[in-house]
Amino acid sequence: MSLTRVLLVDDDDLIRSMLEQVLQEQGFDVTAAGNVAEALKLITSNVYDVLLSDLHMPGAGDGLTVVSAMRHANPKAVTMLLSAFPEMDAASHAILLQADQILVKPMDVSALVRAINERLAIGPPAARVVETVATILERTTEITIKDWFEHIQKDDKVMAVTLTYEQRICHLPQLFRELVDRLRSSKPIGSKEFISAAAAEHGLNRRNQGYTASMLVEESRMLQVTIFHTLQKNLARIDFSILLTEVMTIADEIDSQLSQAMVSYVAASAGDELAA
């Protein structure tokens, strides 16, 4: 019978060396990596039965990045995270949506071996459906818009301008389509903005409807908040390895759309002043 193949990831040289030796003595076939980048290379070129990774590591990425990569490359592998922080109430739920188990360091070696064997005995983890952020936003556009409207209704300053529901949200379906296209493109964050005729039209419409510039900004701010709430509700489906980049892209695109809306808003205001 072939040995259980374990990928051990820890940036602490002493801990990594000790765990590698102990696990090998217990009959595991262990491959060790000292950082996320090294682990990702191993995952793409080898097959493992178990991932045992430190959660907190310096540099780009962390244990969740490694877990996400393993989920994609080898969904049948058991994924276990090691953390030095026993109090993780706020974060543990989200983490467990990605990993199979969290173990607290330091722990007794026999307990670690027992935990690995028990998890292996349970069998392969249930398949997780992983979606891109673009797909999630595309799928949840309608409910996210409704959530945004509920938030906006609580803002007395914005609601001082009386509009119908359709007038209030009419720009959002196109904005979401453009946001999804941006997420699916390879355009770098911070590069020259996409030209959005819809954003420019939105700025003009809000000027004609009686919005102030601060109202326009508040609507955009609340849109980002609402989108992030939507992503939080879908953490179980998100690929954590690219989440930060995707969130930055969302913020960049929404700010770009606001910038273009403000240009047309200010131009309309200047035109009104000249006419007067």
PDB file of C-alpha atoms in Angstrom:
ATOM      1  CA  MET A   1       0.000   0.000   0.000  1.00  0.00           C
ATOM      2  CA  SER A   2       1.340   3.450  -0.938  1.00  0.00           C
ATOM      3  CA  LEU A   3       2.103   5.930   1.811  1.00  0.00           C
ATOM      4  CA  THR A   4      -0.202   8.850   2.540  1.00  0.00           C
ATOM      5  CA  ARG A   5       1.262  11.863   0.742  1.00  0.00           C
ATOM      6  CA  VAL A   6       1.370  15.011   2.882  1.00  0.00           C
ATOM      7  CA  LEU A   7       2.261  18.539   1.787  1.00  0.00           C
ATOM      8  CA  LEU A   8       3.543  20.416   4.846  1.00  0.00           C
ATOM      9  CA  VAL A   9       3.705  24.227   4.581  1.00  0.00           C
ATOM     10  CA  ASP A  10       5.230  26.370   7.339  1.00  0.00           C
ATOM     11  CA  ASP A  11       7.575  29.372   7.215  1.00  0.00           C
ATOM     12  CA  ASP A  12       9.158  28.494  10.574  1.00  0.00           C
ATOM     13  CA  ASP A  13      12.213  26.379   9.711  1.00  0.00           C
ATOM     14  CA  LEU A  14      12.375  24.700  13.117  1.00  0.00           C
ATOM     15  CA  ILE A  15       8.689  23.755  13.256  1.00  0.00           C
ATOM     16  CA  ARG A  16       8.674  22.620   9.637  1.00  0.00           C
ATOM     17  CA  SER A  17      11.735  20.411  10.132  1.00  0.00           C
ATOM     18  CA  MET A  18      10.364  18.906  13.350  1.00  0.00           C
ATOM     19  CA  LEU A  19       6.926  18.175  11.875  1.00  0.00           C
ATOM     20  CA  GLU A  20       8.436  16.713   8.707  1.00  0.00           C
ATOM     21  CA  GLN A  21      10.602  14.308  10.712  1.00  0.00           C
ATOM     22  CA  VAL A  22       7.799  13.264  13.064  1.00  0.00           C
ATOM     23  CA  LEU A  23       5.298  12.669  10.278  1.00  0.00           C
ATOM     24  CA  GLN A  24       7.813  10.632   8.303  1.00  0.00           C
ATOM     25  CA  GLU A  25       8.478   8.528  11.381  1.00  0.00           C
ATOM     26  CA  GLN A  26       4.727   7.912  11.598  1.00  0.00           C
ATOM     27  CA  GLY A  27       4.691   6.507   8.064  1.00  0.00           C
ATOM     28  CA  PHE A  28       3.668   9.543   6.009  1.00  0.00           C
ATOM     29  CA  ASP A  29       5.326  10.534   2.735  1.00  0.00           C
ATOM     30  CA  VAL A  30       6.052  14.205   3.482  1.00  0.00           C
ATOM     31  CA  THR A  31       6.988  17.047   1.157  1.00  0.00           C
ATOM     32  CA  ALA A  32       7.790  20.344   2.885  1.00  0.00           C
ATOM     33  CA  ALA A  33       7.497  23.937   1.649  1.00  0.00           C
ATOM     34  CA  GLY A  34       8.685  27.055   3.468  1.00  0.00           C
ATOM     35  CA  ASN A  35       6.400  29.629   1.831  1.00  0.00           C
ATOM     36  CA  VAL A  36       3.251  30.051  -0.216  1.00  0.00           C
ATOM     37  CA  ALA A  37       4.979  30.423  -3.575  1.00  0.00           C
ATOM     38  CA  GLU A  38       6.901  27.181  -3.094  1.00  0.00           C
ATOM     39  CA  ALA A  39       3.744  25.382  -1.988  1.00  0.00           C
ATOM     40  CA  LEU A  40       1.791  26.569  -5.039  1.00  0.00           C
ATOM     41  CA  LYS A  41       4.471  25.205  -7.377  1.00  0.00           C
ATOM     42  CA  LEU A  42       4.351  21.821  -5.643  1.00  0.00           C
ATOM     43  CA  ILE A  43       0.555  21.694  -5.769  1.00  0.00           C
ATOM     44  CA  THR A  44       0.488  22.273  -9.519  1.00  0.00           C
ATOM     45  CA  SER A  45       3.016  19.519 -10.223  1.00  0.00           C
ATOM     46  CA  ASN A  46       2.177  16.808  -7.663  1.00  0.00           C
ATOM     47  CA  VAL A  47      -0.778  14.980  -6.121  1.00  0.00           C
ATOM     48  CA  TYR A  48      -1.245  14.905  -2.345  1.00  0.00           C
ATOM     49  CA  ASP A  49      -3.640  13.216   0.054  1.00  0.00           C
ATOM     50  CA  VAL A  50      -3.271  15.799   2.834  1.00  0.00           C
ATOM     51  CA  LEU A  51      -2.398  19.484   3.048  1.00  0.00           C
ATOM     52  CA  LEU A  52      -1.106  20.610   6.448  1.00  0.00           C
ATOM     53  CA  SER A  53      -0.404  24.347   6.306  1.00  0.00           C
ATOM     54  CA  ASP A  54       0.313  27.170   8.706  1.00  0.00           C
ATOM     55  CA  LEU A  55      -2.440  29.785   8.437  1.00  0.00           C
ATOM     56  CA  HIS A  56      -0.323  32.872   9.091  1.00  0.00           C
ATOM     57  CA  MET A  57       2.753  33.317   6.899  1.00  0.00           C
ATOM     58  CA  PRO A  58       4.650  36.442   5.826  1.00  0.00           C
ATOM     59  CA  GLY A  59       4.804  37.628   2.239  1.00  0.00           C
ATOM     60  CA  ALA A  60       2.181  37.276  -0.472  1.00  0.00           C
ATOM     61  CA  GLY A  61      -0.670  34.944   0.428  1.00  0.00           C
ATOM     62  CA  ASP A  62      -1.308  32.784   3.483  1.00  0.00           C
ATOM     63  CA  GLY A  63      -2.647  29.366   4.392  1.00  0.00           C
ATOM     64  CA  LEU A  64      -6.011  30.096   2.782  1.00  0.00           C
ATOM     65  CA  THR A  65      -4.266  30.791  -0.516  1.00  0.00           C
ATOM     66  CA  VAL A  66      -2.634  27.368  -0.337  1.00  0.00           C
ATOM     67  CA  VAL A  67      -5.938  25.715   0.606  1.00  0.00           C
ATOM     68  CA  SER A  68      -7.736  27.334  -2.342  1.00  0.00           C
ATOM     69  CA  ALA A  69      -5.022  26.194  -4.730  1.00  0.00           C
ATOM     70  CA  MET A  70      -5.244  22.635  -3.393  1.00  0.00           C
ATOM     71  CA  ARG A  71      -9.026  22.686  -3.732  1.00  0.00           C
ATOM     72  CA  HIS A  72      -8.658  23.494  -7.419  1.00  0.00           C
ATOM     73  CA  ALA A  73      -5.779  21.165  -8.217  1.00  0.00           C
ATOM     74  CA  ASN A  74      -6.794  18.210  -6.014  1.00  0.00           C
ATOM     75  CA  PRO A  75     -10.324  18.506  -4.570  1.00  0.00           C
ATOM     76  CA  LYS A  76     -10.093  15.087  -2.908  1.00  0.00           C
ATOM     77  CA  ALA A  77      -7.214  16.123  -0.651  1.00  0.00           C
ATOM     78  CA  VAL A  78      -7.852  16.718   3.052  1.00  0.00           C
ATOM     79  CA  THR A  79      -6.940  20.303   3.956  1.00  0.00           C
ATOM     80  CA  MET A  80      -5.889  21.217   7.500  1.00  0.00           C
ATOM     81  CA  LEU A  81      -4.689  24.569   8.827  1.00  0.00           C
ATOM     82  CA  LEU A  82      -2.409  25.239  11.794  1.00  0.00           C
ATOM     83  CA  SER A  83      -2.918  28.460  13.755  1.00  0.00           C
ATOM     84  CA  ALA A  84      -1.153  29.864  16.794  1.00  0.00           C
ATOM     85  CA  PHE A  85      -4.281  31.790  17.807  1.00  0.00           C
ATOM     86  CA  PRO A  86      -6.864  29.740  19.741  1.00  0.00           C
ATOM     87  CA  GLU A  87      -9.402  32.584  19.800  1.00  0.00           C
ATOM     88  CA  MET A  88     -10.647  32.810  16.241  1.00  0.00           C
ATOM     89  CA  ASP A  89     -14.408  33.016  16.670  1.00  0.00           C
ATOM     90  CA  ALA A  90     -14.937  35.728  14.065  1.00  0.00           C
ATOM     91  CA  ALA A  91     -12.706  34.187  11.428  1.00  0.00           C
ATOM     92  CA  SER A  92     -13.082  30.450  11.993  1.00  0.00           C
ATOM     93  CA  HIS A  93     -16.445  30.143  10.237  1.00  0.00           C
ATOM     94  CA  ALA A  94     -15.114  31.685   7.035  1.00  0.00           C
ATOM     95  CA  ILE A  95     -11.921  29.662   7.232  1.00  0.00           C
ATOM     96  CA  LEU A  96     -13.769  26.389   7.734  1.00  0.00           C
ATOM     97  CA  LEU A  97     -15.725  27.092   4.575  1.00  0.00           C
ATOM     98  CA  GLN A  98     -12.387  26.611   2.804  1.00  0.00           C
ATOM     99  CA  ALA A  99     -10.449  24.160   4.966  1.00  0.00           C
ATOM    100  CA  ASP A 100     -11.600  20.889   6.547  1.00  0.00           C
ATOM    101  CA  GLN A 101     -10.136  21.509   9.986  1.00  0.00           C
ATOM    102  CA  ILE A 102      -8.226  24.075  12.057  1.00  0.00           C
ATOM    103  CA  LEU A 103      -5.610  22.864  14.532  1.00  0.00           C
ATOM    104  CA  VAL A 104      -4.124  25.121  17.210  1.00  0.00           C
ATOM    105  CA  LYS A 105      -0.349  25.319  17.619  1.00  0.00           C
ATOM    106  CA  PRO A 106       1.512  24.071  19.494  1.00  0.00           C
ATOM    107  CA  MET A 107      -0.148  20.675  19.710  1.00  0.00           C
ATOM    108  CA  ASP A 108       0.920  17.243  20.836  1.00  0.00           C
ATOM    109  CA  VAL A 109       2.433  15.280  17.949  1.00  0.00           C
ATOM    110  CA  SER A 110       0.315  12.215  18.691  1.00  0.00           C
ATOM    111  CA  ALA A 111      -2.787  14.410  18.620  1.00  0.00           C
ATOM    112  CA  LEU A 112      -1.735  15.812  15.237  1.00  0.00           C
ATOM    113  CA  VAL A 113      -1.194  12.347  13.780  1.00  0.00           C
ATOM    114  CA  ARG A 114      -4.515  11.200  15.220  1.00  0.00           C
ATOM    115  CA  ALA A 115      -6.293  14.223  13.722  1.00  0.00           C
ATOM    116  CA  ILE A 116      -4.827  13.516  10.283  1.00  0.00           C
ATOM    117  CA  ASN A 117      -5.789   9.834  10.415  1.00  0.00           C
ATOM    118  CA  GLU A 118      -9.299  10.618  11.646  1.00  0.00           C
ATOM    119  CA  ARG A 119      -9.832  13.119   8.865  1.00  0.00           C
ATOM    120  CA  LEU A 120      -8.551  10.628   6.298  1.00  0.00           C
ATOM    121  CA  ALA A 121     -10.909   7.983   7.703  1.00  0.00           C
ATOM    122  CA  ILE A 122     -13.875  10.247   7.067  1.00  0.00           C
ATOM    123  CA  GLY A 123     -13.016  10.123   3.377  1.00  0.00           C
ATOM    124  CA  PRO A 124     -12.689  12.819   0.722  1.00  0.00           C
ATOM    125  CA  PRO A 125     -14.364  16.109   1.583  1.00  0.00           C
ATOM    126  CA  ALA A 126     -17.612  16.948  -0.125  1.00  0.00           C
ATOM    127  CA  ALA A 127     -17.041  18.726  -3.392  1.00  0.00           C
ATOM    128  CA  ARG A 128     -17.152  22.490  -3.045  1.00  0.00           C
ATOM    129  CA  VAL A 129     -18.590  24.643  -5.800  1.00  0.00           C
ATOM    130  CA  VAL A 130     -16.108  27.438  -6.450  1.00  0.00           C
ATOM    131  CA  GLU A 131     -17.131  30.481  -8.460  1.00  0.00           C
ATOM    132  CA  THR A 132     -15.290  33.556  -9.622  1.00  0.00           C
ATOM    133  CA  VAL A 133     -16.316  36.872  -8.100  1.00  0.00           C
ATOM    134  CA  ALA A 134     -17.593  37.903 -11.536  1.00  0.00           C
ATOM    135  CA  THR A 135     -19.913  34.889 -11.675  1.00  0.00           C
ATOM    136  CA  ILE A 136     -21.181  35.529  -8.152  1.00  0.00           C
ATOM    137  CA  LEU A 137     -21.982  39.175  -8.928  1.00  0.00           C
ATOM    138  CA  GLU A 138     -23.630  38.190 -12.203  1.00  0.00           C
ATOM    139  CA  ARG A 139     -25.777  35.630 -10.414  1.00  0.00           C
ATOM    140  CA  THR A 140     -26.714  37.947  -7.529  1.00  0.00           C
ATOM    141  CA  THR A 141     -27.151  41.249  -9.401  1.00  0.00           C
ATOM    142  CA  GLU A 142     -30.863  41.565  -8.748  1.00  0.00           C
ATOM    143  CA  ILE A 143     -30.723  40.815  -5.015  1.00  0.00           C
ATOM    144  CA  THR A 144     -27.642  43.024  -4.560  1.00  0.00           C
ATOM    145  CA  ILE A 145     -29.459  45.945  -6.178  1.00  0.00           C
ATOM    146  CA  LYS A 146     -32.422  45.410  -3.854  1.00  0.00           C
ATOM    147  CA  ASP A 147     -30.064  45.309  -0.844  1.00  0.00           C
ATOM    148  CA  TRP A 148     -28.435  48.533  -2.036  1.00  0.00           C
ATOM    149  CA  PHE A 149     -31.828  50.223  -2.294  1.00  0.00           C
ATOM    150  CA  GLU A 150     -32.700  49.164   1.250  1.00  0.00           C
ATOM    151  CA  HIS A 151     -29.486  50.781   2.503  1.00  0.00           C
ATOM    152  CA  ILE A 152     -30.075  53.954   0.500  1.00  0.00           C
ATOM    153  CA  GLN A 153     -33.587  54.301   1.932  1.00  0.00           C
ATOM    154  CA  LYS A 154     -32.002  54.773   5.352  1.00  0.00           C
ATOM    155  CA  ASP A 155     -30.032  57.820   4.183  1.00  0.00           C
ATOM    156  CA  ASP A 156     -32.205  60.885   4.769  1.00  0.00           C
ATOM    157  CA  LYS A 157     -30.035  63.181   2.685  1.00  0.00           C
ATOM    158  CA  VAL A 158     -30.165  61.006  -0.421  1.00  0.00           C
ATOM    159  CA  MET A 159     -33.852  60.246   0.036  1.00  0.00           C
ATOM    160  CA  ALA A 160     -34.582  63.985   0.204  1.00  0.00           C
ATOM    161  CA  VAL A 161     -34.714  63.772  -3.603  1.00  0.00           C
ATOM    162  CA  THR A 162     -37.949  61.947  -4.378  1.00  0.00           C
ATOM    163  CA  LEU A 163     -37.527  59.279  -7.045  1.00  0.00           C
ATOM    164  CA  THR A 164     -39.311  56.070  -7.968  1.00  0.00           C
ATOM    165  CA  TYR A 165     -37.565  52.748  -7.376  1.00  0.00           C
ATOM    166  CA  GLU A 166     -36.847  52.435 -11.107  1.00  0.00           C
ATOM    167  CA  GLN A 167     -35.395  55.935 -11.275  1.00  0.00           C
ATOM    168  CA  ARG A 168     -33.218  55.227  -8.270  1.00  0.00           C
ATOM    169  CA  ILE A 169     -31.742  51.942  -9.525  1.00  0.00           C
ATOM    170  CA  CYS A 170     -31.971  52.277 -13.338  1.00  0.00           C
ATOM    171  CA  HIS A 171     -28.192  52.759 -13.748  1.00  0.00           C
ATOM    172  CA  LEU A 172     -27.207  49.700 -11.721  1.00  0.00           C
ATOM    173  CA  PRO A 173     -27.940  46.770 -14.102  1.00  0.00           C
ATOM    174  CA  GLN A 174     -25.573  48.250 -16.708  1.00  0.00           C
ATOM    175  CA  LEU A 175     -23.013  49.105 -14.037  1.00  0.00           C
ATOM    176  CA  PHE A 176     -23.019  45.476 -12.884  1.00  0.00           C
ATOM    177  CA  ARG A 177     -22.619  44.258 -16.468  1.00  0.00           C
ATOM    178  CA  GLU A 178     -19.615  46.519 -16.924  1.00  0.00           C
ATOM    179  CA  LEU A 179     -18.204  45.510 -13.546  1.00  0.00           C
ATOM    180  CA  VAL A 180     -18.468  41.818 -14.443  1.00  0.00           C
ATOM    181  CA  ASP A 181     -16.772  42.496 -17.791  1.00  0.00           C
ATOM    182  CA  ARG A 182     -13.979  44.331 -15.974  1.00  0.00           C
ATOM    183  CA  LEU A 183     -13.459  41.437 -13.544  1.00  0.00           C
ATOM    184  CA  ARG A 184     -13.234  39.012 -16.461  1.00  0.00           C
ATOM    185  CA  SER A 185     -10.772  41.161 -18.354  1.00  0.00           C
ATOM    186  CA  SER A 186      -7.017  41.139 -17.853  1.00  0.00           C
ATOM    187  CA  LYS A 187      -6.830  44.896 -17.407  1.00  0.00           C
ATOM    188  CA  PRO A 188      -4.447  45.802 -14.536  1.00  0.00           C
ATOM    189  CA  ILE A 189      -5.781  47.601 -11.478  1.00  0.00           C
ATOM    190  CA  GLY A 190      -5.219  51.346 -11.720  1.00  0.00           C
ATOM    191  CA  SER A 191      -4.777  51.418 -15.501  1.00  0.00           C
ATOM    192  CA  LYS A 192      -6.666  53.875 -17.681  1.00  0.00           C
ATOM    193  CA  GLU A 193     -10.375  53.521 -16.998  1.00  0.00           C
ATOM    194  CA  PHE A 194     -12.889  51.872 -19.275  1.00  0.00           C
ATOM    195  CA  ILE A 195     -15.002  54.504 -21.022  1.00  0.00           C
ATOM    196  CA  SER A 196     -18.571  54.102 -19.783  1.00  0.00           C
ATOM    197  CA  ALA A 197     -21.270  56.021 -21.604  1.00  0.00           C
ATOM    198  CA  ALA A 198     -23.726  54.720 -19.006  1.00  0.00           C
ATOM    199  CA  ALA A 199     -21.718  56.247 -16.152  1.00  0.00           C
ATOM    200  CA  ALA A 200     -21.614  59.624 -17.888  1.00  0.00           C
ATOM    201  CA  GLU A 201     -25.366  59.455 -18.523  1.00  0.00           C
ATOM    202  CA  HIS A 202     -25.937  58.567 -14.865  1.00  0.00           C
ATOM    203  CA  GLY A 203     -24.089  61.668 -13.709  1.00  0.00           C
ATOM    204  CA  LEU A 204     -26.148  63.855 -16.004  1.00  0.00           C
ATOM    205  CA  ASN A 205     -29.407  62.240 -14.893  1.00  0.00           C
ATOM    206  CA  ARG A 206     -28.586  62.703 -11.215  1.00  0.00           C
ATOM    207  CA  ARG A 207     -27.780  66.375 -11.869  1.00  0.00           C
ATOM    208  CA  ASN A 208     -31.157  66.856 -13.578  1.00  0.00           C
ATOM    209  CA  GLN A 209     -32.926  64.973 -10.784  1.00  0.00           C
ATOM    210  CA  GLY A 210     -31.550  67.383  -8.177  1.00  0.00           C
ATOM    211  CA  TYR A 211     -28.780  65.336  -6.579  1.00  0.00           C
ATOM    212  CA  THR A 212     -25.857  67.061  -4.929  1.00  0.00           C
ATOM    213  CA  ALA A 213     -22.333  65.835  -5.609  1.00  0.00           C
ATOM    214  CA  SER A 214     -22.141  64.364  -2.095  1.00  0.00           C
ATOM    215  CA  MET A 215     -25.315  62.343  -2.738  1.00  0.00           C
ATOM    216  CA  LEU A 216     -23.710  60.871  -5.848  1.00  0.00           C
ATOM    217  CA  VAL A 217     -20.621  59.939  -3.862  1.00  0.00           C
ATOM    218  CA  GLU A 218     -22.675  58.390  -1.041  1.00  0.00           C
ATOM    219  CA  GLU A 219     -24.612  56.221  -3.486  1.00  0.00           C
ATOM    220  CA  SER A 220     -21.331  54.926  -4.905  1.00  0.00           C
ATOM    221  CA  ARG A 221     -19.870  54.285  -1.444  1.00  0.00           C
ATOM    222  CA  MET A 222     -22.932  52.332  -0.393  1.00  0.00           C
ATOM    223  CA  LEU A 223     -22.774  50.300  -3.595  1.00  0.00           C
ATOM    224  CA  GLN A 224     -19.293  49.079  -2.685  1.00  0.00           C
ATOM    225  CA  VAL A 225     -20.457  48.217   0.833  1.00  0.00           C
ATOM    226  CA  THR A 226     -23.432  46.274  -0.525  1.00  0.00           C
ATOM    227  CA  ILE A 227     -21.299  44.343  -3.012  1.00  0.00           C
ATOM    228  CA  PHE A 228     -18.862  43.354  -0.264  1.00  0.00           C
ATOM    229  CA  HIS A 229     -21.804  42.149   1.836  1.00  0.00           C
ATOM    230  CA  THR A 230     -22.877  39.996  -1.115  1.00  0.00           C
ATOM    231  CA  LEU A 231     -19.405  38.491  -1.352  1.00  0.00           C
ATOM    232  CA  GLN A 232     -19.412  37.817   2.387  1.00  0.00           C
ATOM    233  CA  LYS A 233     -22.626  35.830   1.982  1.00  0.00           C
ATOM    234  CA  ASN A 234     -20.915  33.734  -0.712  1.00  0.00           C
ATOM    235  CA  LEU A 235     -17.591  33.050   1.025  1.00  0.00           C
ATOM    236  CA  ALA A 236     -18.055  29.305   0.691  1.00  0.00           C
ATOM    237  CA  ARG A 237     -17.905  29.623  -3.097  1.00  0.00           C
ATOM    238  CA  ILE A 238     -15.083  32.150  -3.449  1.00  0.00           C
ATOM    239  CA  ASP A 239     -11.540  31.279  -4.463  1.00  0.00           C
ATOM    240  CA  PHE A 240      -9.561  32.931  -1.641  1.00  0.00           C
ATOM    241  CA  SER A 241      -6.338  32.897  -3.672  1.00  0.00           C
ATOM    242  CA  ILE A 242      -7.626  35.692  -5.942  1.00  0.00           C
ATOM    243  CA  LEU A 243     -10.130  37.378  -3.628  1.00  0.00           C
ATOM    244  CA  LEU A 244      -7.942  40.363  -2.708  1.00  0.00           C
ATOM    245  CA  THR A 245      -7.224  41.188  -6.351  1.00  0.00           C
ATOM    246  CA  GLU A 246     -10.904  40.878  -7.216  1.00  0.00           C
ATOM    247  CA  VAL A 247     -11.960  43.172  -4.360  1.00  0.00           C
ATOM    248  CA  MET A 248      -9.394  45.757  -5.449  1.00  0.00           C
ATOM    249  CA  THR A 249     -10.701  45.536  -9.014  1.00  0.00           C
ATOM    250  CA  ILE A 250     -14.269  46.117  -7.806  1.00  0.00           C
ATOM    251  CA  ALA A 251     -13.224  49.212  -5.871  1.00  0.00           C
ATOM    252  CA  ASP A 252     -11.188  50.492  -8.815  1.00  0.00           C
ATOM    253  CA  GLU A 253     -14.021  50.037 -11.308  1.00  0.00           C
ATOM    254  CA  ILE A 254     -16.722  51.581  -9.117  1.00  0.00           C
ATOM    255  CA  ASP A 255     -14.456  54.565  -8.394  1.00  0.00           C
ATOM    256  CA  SER A 256     -13.816  54.871 -12.133  1.00  0.00           C
ATOM    257  CA  GLN A 257     -17.534  54.881 -12.846  1.00  0.00           C
ATOM    258  CA  LEU A 258     -18.094  57.506 -10.159  1.00  0.00           C
ATOM    259  CA  SER A 259     -15.319  59.646 -11.641  1.00  0.00           C
ATOM    260  CA  GLN A 260     -16.938  59.543 -15.075  1.00  0.00           C
ATOM    261  CA  ALA A 261     -20.366  60.306 -13.621  1.00  0.00           C
ATOM    262  CA  MET A 262     -18.912  63.284 -11.752  1.00  0.00           C
ATOM    263  CA  VAL A 263     -17.374  64.693 -14.938  1.00  0.00           C
ATOM    264  CA  SER A 264     -20.749  64.863 -16.659  1.00  0.00           C
ATOM    265  CA  TYR A 265     -22.402  66.091 -13.448  1.00  0.00           C
ATOM    266  CA  VAL A 266     -19.940  68.982 -13.117  1.00  0.00           C
ATOM    267  CA  ALA A 267     -20.165  69.798 -16.835  1.00  0.00           C
ATOM    268  CA  ALA A 268     -23.958  70.033 -16.574  1.00  0.00           C
ATOM    269  CA  SER A 269     -23.646  72.278 -13.518  1.00  0.00           C
ATOM    270  CA  ALA A 270     -21.192  74.548 -15.310  1.00  0.00           C
ATOM    271  CA  GLY A 271     -23.512  74.714 -18.315  1.00  0.00           C
ATOM    272  CA  ASP A 272     -26.408  75.765 -16.105  1.00  0.00           C
ATOM    273  CA  GLU A 273     -24.280  78.521 -14.556  1.00  0.00           C
ATOM    274  CA  LEU A 274     -23.273  79.855 -17.979  1.00  0.00           C
ATOM    275  CA  ALA A 275     -26.876  79.823 -19.154  1.00  0.00           C
ATOM    276  CA  ALA A 276     -27.894  81.774 -16.062  1.00  0.00           C
TER     277      ALA A 276
END
